[in-house]
Short mmCIF file of C-alpha atoms in Angstrom, two decimals:
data_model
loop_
_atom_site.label_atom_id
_atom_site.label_comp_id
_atom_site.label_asym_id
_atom_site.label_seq_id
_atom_site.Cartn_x
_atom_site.Cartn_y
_atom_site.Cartn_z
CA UNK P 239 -19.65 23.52 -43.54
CA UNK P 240 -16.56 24.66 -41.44
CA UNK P 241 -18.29 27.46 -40.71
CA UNK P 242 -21.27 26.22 -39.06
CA UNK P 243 -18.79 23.57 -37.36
CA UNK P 244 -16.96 26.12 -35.47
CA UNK P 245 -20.30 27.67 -34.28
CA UNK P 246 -20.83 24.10 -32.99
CA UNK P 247 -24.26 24.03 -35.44
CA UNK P 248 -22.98 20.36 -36.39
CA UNK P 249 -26.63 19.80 -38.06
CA UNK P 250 -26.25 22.43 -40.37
CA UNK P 251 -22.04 21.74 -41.14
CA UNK P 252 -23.27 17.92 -41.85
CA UNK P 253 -25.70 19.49 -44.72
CA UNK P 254 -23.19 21.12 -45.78
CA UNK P 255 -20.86 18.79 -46.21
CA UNK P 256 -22.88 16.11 -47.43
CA UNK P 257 -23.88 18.58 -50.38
CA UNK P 258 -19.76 19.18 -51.05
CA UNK P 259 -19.64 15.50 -51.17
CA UNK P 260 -22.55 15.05 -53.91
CA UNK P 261 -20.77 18.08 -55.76
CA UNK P 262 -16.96 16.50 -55.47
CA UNK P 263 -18.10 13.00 -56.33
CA UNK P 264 -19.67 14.10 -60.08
CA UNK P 265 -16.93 16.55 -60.65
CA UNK P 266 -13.86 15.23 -59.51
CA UNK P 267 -11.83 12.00 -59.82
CA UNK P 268 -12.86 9.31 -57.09
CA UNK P 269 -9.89 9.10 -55.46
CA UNK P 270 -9.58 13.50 -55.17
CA UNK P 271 -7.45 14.96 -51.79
CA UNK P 272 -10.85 16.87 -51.38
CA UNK P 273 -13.01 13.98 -51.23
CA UNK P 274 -11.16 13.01 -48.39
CA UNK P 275 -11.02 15.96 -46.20
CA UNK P 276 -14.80 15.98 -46.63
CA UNK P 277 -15.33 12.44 -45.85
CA UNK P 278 -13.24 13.16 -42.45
CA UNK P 279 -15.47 16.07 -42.32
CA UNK P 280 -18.39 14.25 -42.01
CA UNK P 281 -17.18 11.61 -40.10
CA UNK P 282 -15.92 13.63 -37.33
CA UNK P 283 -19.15 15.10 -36.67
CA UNK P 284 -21.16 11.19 -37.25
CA UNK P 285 -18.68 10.50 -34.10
CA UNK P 286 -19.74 13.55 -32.32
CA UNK P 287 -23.31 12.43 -32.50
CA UNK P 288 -22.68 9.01 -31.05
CA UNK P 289 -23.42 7.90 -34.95
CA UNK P 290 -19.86 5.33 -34.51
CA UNK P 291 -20.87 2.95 -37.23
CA UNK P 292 -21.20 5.57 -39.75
CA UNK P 293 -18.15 7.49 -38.57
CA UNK P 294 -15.99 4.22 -39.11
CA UNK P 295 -17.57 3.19 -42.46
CA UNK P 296 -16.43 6.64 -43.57
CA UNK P 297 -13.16 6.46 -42.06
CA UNK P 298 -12.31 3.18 -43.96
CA UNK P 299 -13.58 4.43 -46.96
CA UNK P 300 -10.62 7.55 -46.91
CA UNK P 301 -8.30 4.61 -45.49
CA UNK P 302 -8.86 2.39 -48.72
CA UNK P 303 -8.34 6.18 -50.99
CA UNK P 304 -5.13 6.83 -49.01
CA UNK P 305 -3.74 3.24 -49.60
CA UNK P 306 -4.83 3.26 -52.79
CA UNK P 307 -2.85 6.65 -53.82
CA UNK P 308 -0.20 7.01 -51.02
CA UNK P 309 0.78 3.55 -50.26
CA UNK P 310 0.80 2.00 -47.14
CA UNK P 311 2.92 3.72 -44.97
CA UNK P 312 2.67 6.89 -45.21
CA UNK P 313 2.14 9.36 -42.35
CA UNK P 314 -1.77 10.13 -43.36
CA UNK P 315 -2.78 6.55 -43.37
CA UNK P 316 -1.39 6.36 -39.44
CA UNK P 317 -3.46 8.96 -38.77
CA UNK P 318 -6.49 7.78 -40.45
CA UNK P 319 -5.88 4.40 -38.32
CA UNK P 320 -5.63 6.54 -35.19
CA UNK P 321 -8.94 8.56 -36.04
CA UNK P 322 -10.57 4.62 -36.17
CA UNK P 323 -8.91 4.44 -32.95
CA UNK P 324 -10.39 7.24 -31.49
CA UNK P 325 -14.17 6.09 -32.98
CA UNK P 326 -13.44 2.27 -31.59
CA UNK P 327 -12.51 3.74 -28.10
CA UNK P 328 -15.56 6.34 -27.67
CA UNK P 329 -17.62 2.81 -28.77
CA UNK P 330 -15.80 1.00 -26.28
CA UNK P 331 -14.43 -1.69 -28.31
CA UNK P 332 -10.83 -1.30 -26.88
CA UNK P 333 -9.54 -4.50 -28.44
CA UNK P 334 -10.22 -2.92 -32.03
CA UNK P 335 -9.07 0.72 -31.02
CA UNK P 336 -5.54 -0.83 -29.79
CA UNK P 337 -5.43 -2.78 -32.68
CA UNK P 338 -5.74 0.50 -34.79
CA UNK P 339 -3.49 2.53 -32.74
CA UNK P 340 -0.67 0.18 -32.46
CA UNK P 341 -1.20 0.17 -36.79
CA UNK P 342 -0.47 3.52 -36.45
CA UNK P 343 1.95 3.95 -34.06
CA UNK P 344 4.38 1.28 -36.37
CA UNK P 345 3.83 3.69 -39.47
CA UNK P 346 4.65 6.98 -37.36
CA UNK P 347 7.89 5.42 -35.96
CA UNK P 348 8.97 3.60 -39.35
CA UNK P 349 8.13 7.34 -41.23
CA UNK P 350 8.37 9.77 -38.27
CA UNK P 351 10.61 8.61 -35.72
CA UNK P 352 10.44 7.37 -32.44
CA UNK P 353 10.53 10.64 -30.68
CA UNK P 354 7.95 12.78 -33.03
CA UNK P 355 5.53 13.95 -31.43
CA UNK P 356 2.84 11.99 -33.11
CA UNK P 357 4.60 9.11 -31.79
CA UNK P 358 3.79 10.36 -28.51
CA UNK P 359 0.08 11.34 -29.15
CA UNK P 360 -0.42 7.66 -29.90
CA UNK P 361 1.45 6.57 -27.05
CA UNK P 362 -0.58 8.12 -24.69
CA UNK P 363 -3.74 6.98 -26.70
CA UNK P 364 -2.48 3.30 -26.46
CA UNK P 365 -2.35 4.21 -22.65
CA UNK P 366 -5.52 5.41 -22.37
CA UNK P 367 -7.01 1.85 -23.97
CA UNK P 368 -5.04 -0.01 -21.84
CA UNK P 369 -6.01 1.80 -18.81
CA UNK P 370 -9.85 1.19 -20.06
CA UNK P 371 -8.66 -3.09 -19.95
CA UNK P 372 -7.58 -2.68 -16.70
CA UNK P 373 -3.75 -3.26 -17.40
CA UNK P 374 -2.25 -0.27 -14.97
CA UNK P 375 1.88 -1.39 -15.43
CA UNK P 376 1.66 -1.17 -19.31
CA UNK P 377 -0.95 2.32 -19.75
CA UNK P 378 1.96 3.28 -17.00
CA UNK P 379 4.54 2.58 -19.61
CA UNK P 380 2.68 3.95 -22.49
CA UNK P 381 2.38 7.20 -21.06
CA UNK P 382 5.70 7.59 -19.40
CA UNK P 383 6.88 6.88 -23.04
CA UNK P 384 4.66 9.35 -23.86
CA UNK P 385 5.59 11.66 -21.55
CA UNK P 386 8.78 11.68 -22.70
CA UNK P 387 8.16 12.26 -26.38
CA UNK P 388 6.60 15.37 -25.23
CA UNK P 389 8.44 17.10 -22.58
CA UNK P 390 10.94 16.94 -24.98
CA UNK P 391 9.53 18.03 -28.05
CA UNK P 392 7.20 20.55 -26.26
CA UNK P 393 9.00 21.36 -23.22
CA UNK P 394 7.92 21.03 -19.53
CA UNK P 395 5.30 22.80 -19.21
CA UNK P 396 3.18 22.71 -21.80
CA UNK P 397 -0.46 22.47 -21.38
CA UNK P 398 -0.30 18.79 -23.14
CA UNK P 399 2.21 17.49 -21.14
CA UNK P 400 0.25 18.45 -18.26
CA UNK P 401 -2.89 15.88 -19.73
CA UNK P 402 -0.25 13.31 -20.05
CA UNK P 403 0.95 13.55 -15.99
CA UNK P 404 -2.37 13.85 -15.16
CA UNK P 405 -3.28 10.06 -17.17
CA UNK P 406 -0.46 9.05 -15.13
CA UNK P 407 -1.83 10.05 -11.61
CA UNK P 408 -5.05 8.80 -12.28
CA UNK P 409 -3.71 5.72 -13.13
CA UNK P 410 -2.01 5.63 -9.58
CA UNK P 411 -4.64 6.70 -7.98
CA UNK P 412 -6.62 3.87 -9.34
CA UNK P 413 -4.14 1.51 -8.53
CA UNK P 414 -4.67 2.79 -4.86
CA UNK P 415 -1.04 4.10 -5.01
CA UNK P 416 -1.70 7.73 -3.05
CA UNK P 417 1.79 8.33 -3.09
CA UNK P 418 2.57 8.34 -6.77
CA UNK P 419 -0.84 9.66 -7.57
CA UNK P 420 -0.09 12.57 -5.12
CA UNK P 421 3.26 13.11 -6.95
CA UNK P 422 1.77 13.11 -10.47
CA UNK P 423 -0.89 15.60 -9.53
CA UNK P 424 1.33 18.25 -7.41
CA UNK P 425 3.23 18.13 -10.97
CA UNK P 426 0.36 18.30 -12.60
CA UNK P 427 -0.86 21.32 -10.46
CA UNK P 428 2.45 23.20 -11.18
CA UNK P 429 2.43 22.64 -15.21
CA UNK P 430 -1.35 23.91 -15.05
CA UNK P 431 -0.83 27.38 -13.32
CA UNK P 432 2.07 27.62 -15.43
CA UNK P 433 0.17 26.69 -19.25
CA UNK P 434 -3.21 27.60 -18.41
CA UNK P 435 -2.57 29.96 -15.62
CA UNK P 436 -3.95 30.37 -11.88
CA UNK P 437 -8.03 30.07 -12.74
CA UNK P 438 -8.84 27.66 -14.84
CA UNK P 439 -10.81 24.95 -14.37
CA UNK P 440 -8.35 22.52 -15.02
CA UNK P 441 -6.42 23.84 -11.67
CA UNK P 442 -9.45 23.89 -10.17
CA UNK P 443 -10.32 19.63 -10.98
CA UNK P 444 -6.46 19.06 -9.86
CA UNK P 445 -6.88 21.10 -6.54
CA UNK P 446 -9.94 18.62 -5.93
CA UNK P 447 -7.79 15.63 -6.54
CA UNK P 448 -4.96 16.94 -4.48
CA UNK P 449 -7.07 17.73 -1.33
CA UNK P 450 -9.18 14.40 -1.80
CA UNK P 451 -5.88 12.67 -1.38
CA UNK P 452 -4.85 14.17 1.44
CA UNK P 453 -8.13 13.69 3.48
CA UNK P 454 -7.59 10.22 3.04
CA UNK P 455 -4.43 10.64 4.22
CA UNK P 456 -6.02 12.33 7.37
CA UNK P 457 -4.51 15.15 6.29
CA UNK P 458 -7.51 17.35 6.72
CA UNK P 459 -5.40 21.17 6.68
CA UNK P 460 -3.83 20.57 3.56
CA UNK P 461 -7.05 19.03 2.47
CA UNK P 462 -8.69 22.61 3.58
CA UNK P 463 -6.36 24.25 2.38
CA UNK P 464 -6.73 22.85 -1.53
CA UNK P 465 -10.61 23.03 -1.42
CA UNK P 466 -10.81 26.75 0.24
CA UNK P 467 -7.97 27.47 -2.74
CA UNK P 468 -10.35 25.96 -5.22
CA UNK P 469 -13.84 27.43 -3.66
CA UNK P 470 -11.80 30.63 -4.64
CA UNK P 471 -11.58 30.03 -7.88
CA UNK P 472 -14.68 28.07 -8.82
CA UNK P 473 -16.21 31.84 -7.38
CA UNK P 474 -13.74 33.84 -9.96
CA UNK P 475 -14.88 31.64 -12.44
CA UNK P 476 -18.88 30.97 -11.63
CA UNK P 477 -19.97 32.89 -9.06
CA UNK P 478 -20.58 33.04 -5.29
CA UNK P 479 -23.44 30.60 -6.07
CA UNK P 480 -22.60 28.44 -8.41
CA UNK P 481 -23.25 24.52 -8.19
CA UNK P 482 -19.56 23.84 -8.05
CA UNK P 483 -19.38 26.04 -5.02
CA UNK P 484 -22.06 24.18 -3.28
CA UNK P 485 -20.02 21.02 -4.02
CA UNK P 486 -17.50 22.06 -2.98
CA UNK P 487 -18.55 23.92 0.65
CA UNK P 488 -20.05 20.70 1.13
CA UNK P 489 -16.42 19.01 0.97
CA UNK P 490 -15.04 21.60 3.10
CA UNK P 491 -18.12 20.65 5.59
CA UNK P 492 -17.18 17.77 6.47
CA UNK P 493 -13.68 18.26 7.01
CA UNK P 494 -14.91 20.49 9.71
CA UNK P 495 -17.08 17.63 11.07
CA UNK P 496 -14.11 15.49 11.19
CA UNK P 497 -11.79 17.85 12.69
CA UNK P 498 -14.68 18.39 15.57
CA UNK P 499 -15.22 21.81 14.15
CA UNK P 500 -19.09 21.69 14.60
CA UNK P 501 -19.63 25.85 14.44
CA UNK P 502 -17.86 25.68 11.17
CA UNK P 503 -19.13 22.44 9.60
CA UNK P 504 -22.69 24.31 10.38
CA UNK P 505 -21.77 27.17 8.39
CA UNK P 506 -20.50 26.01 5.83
CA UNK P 507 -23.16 23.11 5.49
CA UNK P 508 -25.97 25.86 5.77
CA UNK P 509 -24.58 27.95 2.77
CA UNK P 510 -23.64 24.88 0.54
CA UNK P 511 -27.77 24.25 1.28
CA UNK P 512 -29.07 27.63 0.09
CA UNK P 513 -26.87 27.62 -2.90
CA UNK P 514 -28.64 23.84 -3.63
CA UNK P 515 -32.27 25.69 -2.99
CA UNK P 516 -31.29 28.71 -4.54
CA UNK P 517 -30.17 26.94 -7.75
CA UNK P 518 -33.62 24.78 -7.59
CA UNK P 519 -31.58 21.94 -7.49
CA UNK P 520 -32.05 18.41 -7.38
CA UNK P 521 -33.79 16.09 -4.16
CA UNK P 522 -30.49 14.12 -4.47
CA UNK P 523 -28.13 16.68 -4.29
CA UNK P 524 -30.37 18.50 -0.95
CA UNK P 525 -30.23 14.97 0.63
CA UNK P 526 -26.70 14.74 0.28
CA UNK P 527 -26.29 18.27 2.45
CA UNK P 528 -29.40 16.81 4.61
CA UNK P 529 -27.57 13.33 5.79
CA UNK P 530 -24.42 15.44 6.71
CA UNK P 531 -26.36 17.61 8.89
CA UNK P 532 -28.18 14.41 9.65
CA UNK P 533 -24.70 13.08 10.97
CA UNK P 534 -23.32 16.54 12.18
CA UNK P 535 -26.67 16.54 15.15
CA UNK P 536 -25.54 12.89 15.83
CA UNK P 537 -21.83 13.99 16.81
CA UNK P 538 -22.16 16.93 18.07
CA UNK P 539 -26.62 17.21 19.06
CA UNK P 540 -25.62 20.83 20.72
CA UNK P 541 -26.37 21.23 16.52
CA UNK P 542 -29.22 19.49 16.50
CA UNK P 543 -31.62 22.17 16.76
CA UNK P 544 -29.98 24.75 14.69
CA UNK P 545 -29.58 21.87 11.79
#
């Protein structure tokens, strides 16, 4: 079963395991460690499939075992509550997934600590809940508590811390506070080259963010400046003609058109459209490119034939 589930066959892993399970059931004791790692087995990959209801009645099922043999506050059952968690939140039933993680979270700091890093995983889980309610200030809190636990334990810059900043900036951002958001993703930017180094597509995603932010700002040669930066990578990464490239020249486009730059909003506009053709790609995507040249031959209609 592992074995298939780490070639991502999660059909053939769930046969598997359901097979362990009829084995371990008639030949060991009902309440066996191994019964339990394949129930989470299963469940894991019932919450993969979207399959929530089974994934929590298994999950219960090894919470009732673990109370049953381990008591009530020990470290597994906190994480058992925060796997429930995790299948209440992809279910989007936030009221029961906080309820689970904040079970959790009082076993990991009454066992653990306040500053393991556990306590911090659930911190910025909590966040990520409250976010979902709409309650900015306290996801804030969560995951600046968060972010704490784990620039200490981990140091600055990991790549996890780096998730953590980035909760935070999005949080800002929707908030509709640029300037915090701005500062949370430059940091996030700088933890990224650092952990995951200069082409991923994590720095690629924050680049986008970054130069988004500053074209709102009006800021439109920073703004280039981020997009070109991430067109350069999204072409290590894909290729010259990749959809994300198209995406992205588009972007670029009409920074051009706003800066009066009709020559260059033209070129770039005009490759961003054969890389949509090219690809075969969808009407909505070509009439995207098609209303900005649509616009372009309204500001500037020396265009208008060429478009």
């Amino acid at each position: 079963g592992n074995l298939h589930y780490q070639e991502g066959n999660f059909v053939a892993a769930l046969i598997a395991y359901k097979k362990g399970l009829e084995v371990e059931s008639a030949v060991l004791e009902k309440d066996h460690p191994n019964i339990i790692v394949t129930l989470n087995n299963i469940a894991k990959i019932h919450k993969r499939q979207g399959k929530y209801r089974s994934a929590l009645s298994l999950l219960k099922k090894v919470l009732v075992i673990q109370c049953r043999t381990l008591g009530t506050s020990h470290p597994n059952i906190a994480n058992t509550l925060a796997n429930i968690g995790q299948v209440y939140y992809q279910k989007g039933d936030y009221t029961q997934a906080l309820d689970a993680y904040q079970k959790a979270l009082c076993i990991q700091r009454d066992e653990l600590g306040d500053d393991n890093i556990d306590v911090g995983a659930t911190m910025d889980s909590i966040g990520l809940v409250l976010f979902k309610q709409g309650l900015h200030d306290l996801a804030l809190r969560s995951f600046k508590e968060s972010l704490r636990i784990l620039e200490h334990e981990l140091g600055e810059n990991h790549r996890d811390v780096a998730v953590i900043l980035y909760n935070i900036a999005t949080t800002y951002l929707d908030q509709g506070d640029n300037d915090e958001a701005m500062k949370f993703f430059q940091e996030v930017l700088r933890v990224e080259r650092i952990a995951l180094g200069e082409d991923h597509k994590n720095v690629v995603m924050t680049l986008h963010y970054i130069g988004q932010l500053y074209h709102k700002q009006g800021e439109f040669n920073e703004a280039m400046e981020h997009f070109r930066e991430a067109l350069e990578i999204e072409t290590k990464i894909h290729c010259a003609c990749s959809l994300n490239a198209a995406r992205t020249l588009n972007r670029i486009g009409n920074l051009y058109l706003q800066k009066g730059d009709a020559a260059s909003a033209m070129e770039v506009y005009s490759e961003s459209m054969r890389i949509y053709k090219t690809l075969g790609h969808t009407h909505e995507e070509l009439s995207i490119v098609g209303f900005n040249f649509y616009s372009l031959s309204l500001m500037h209609p020396e265009c208008a034939a060429v478009a």
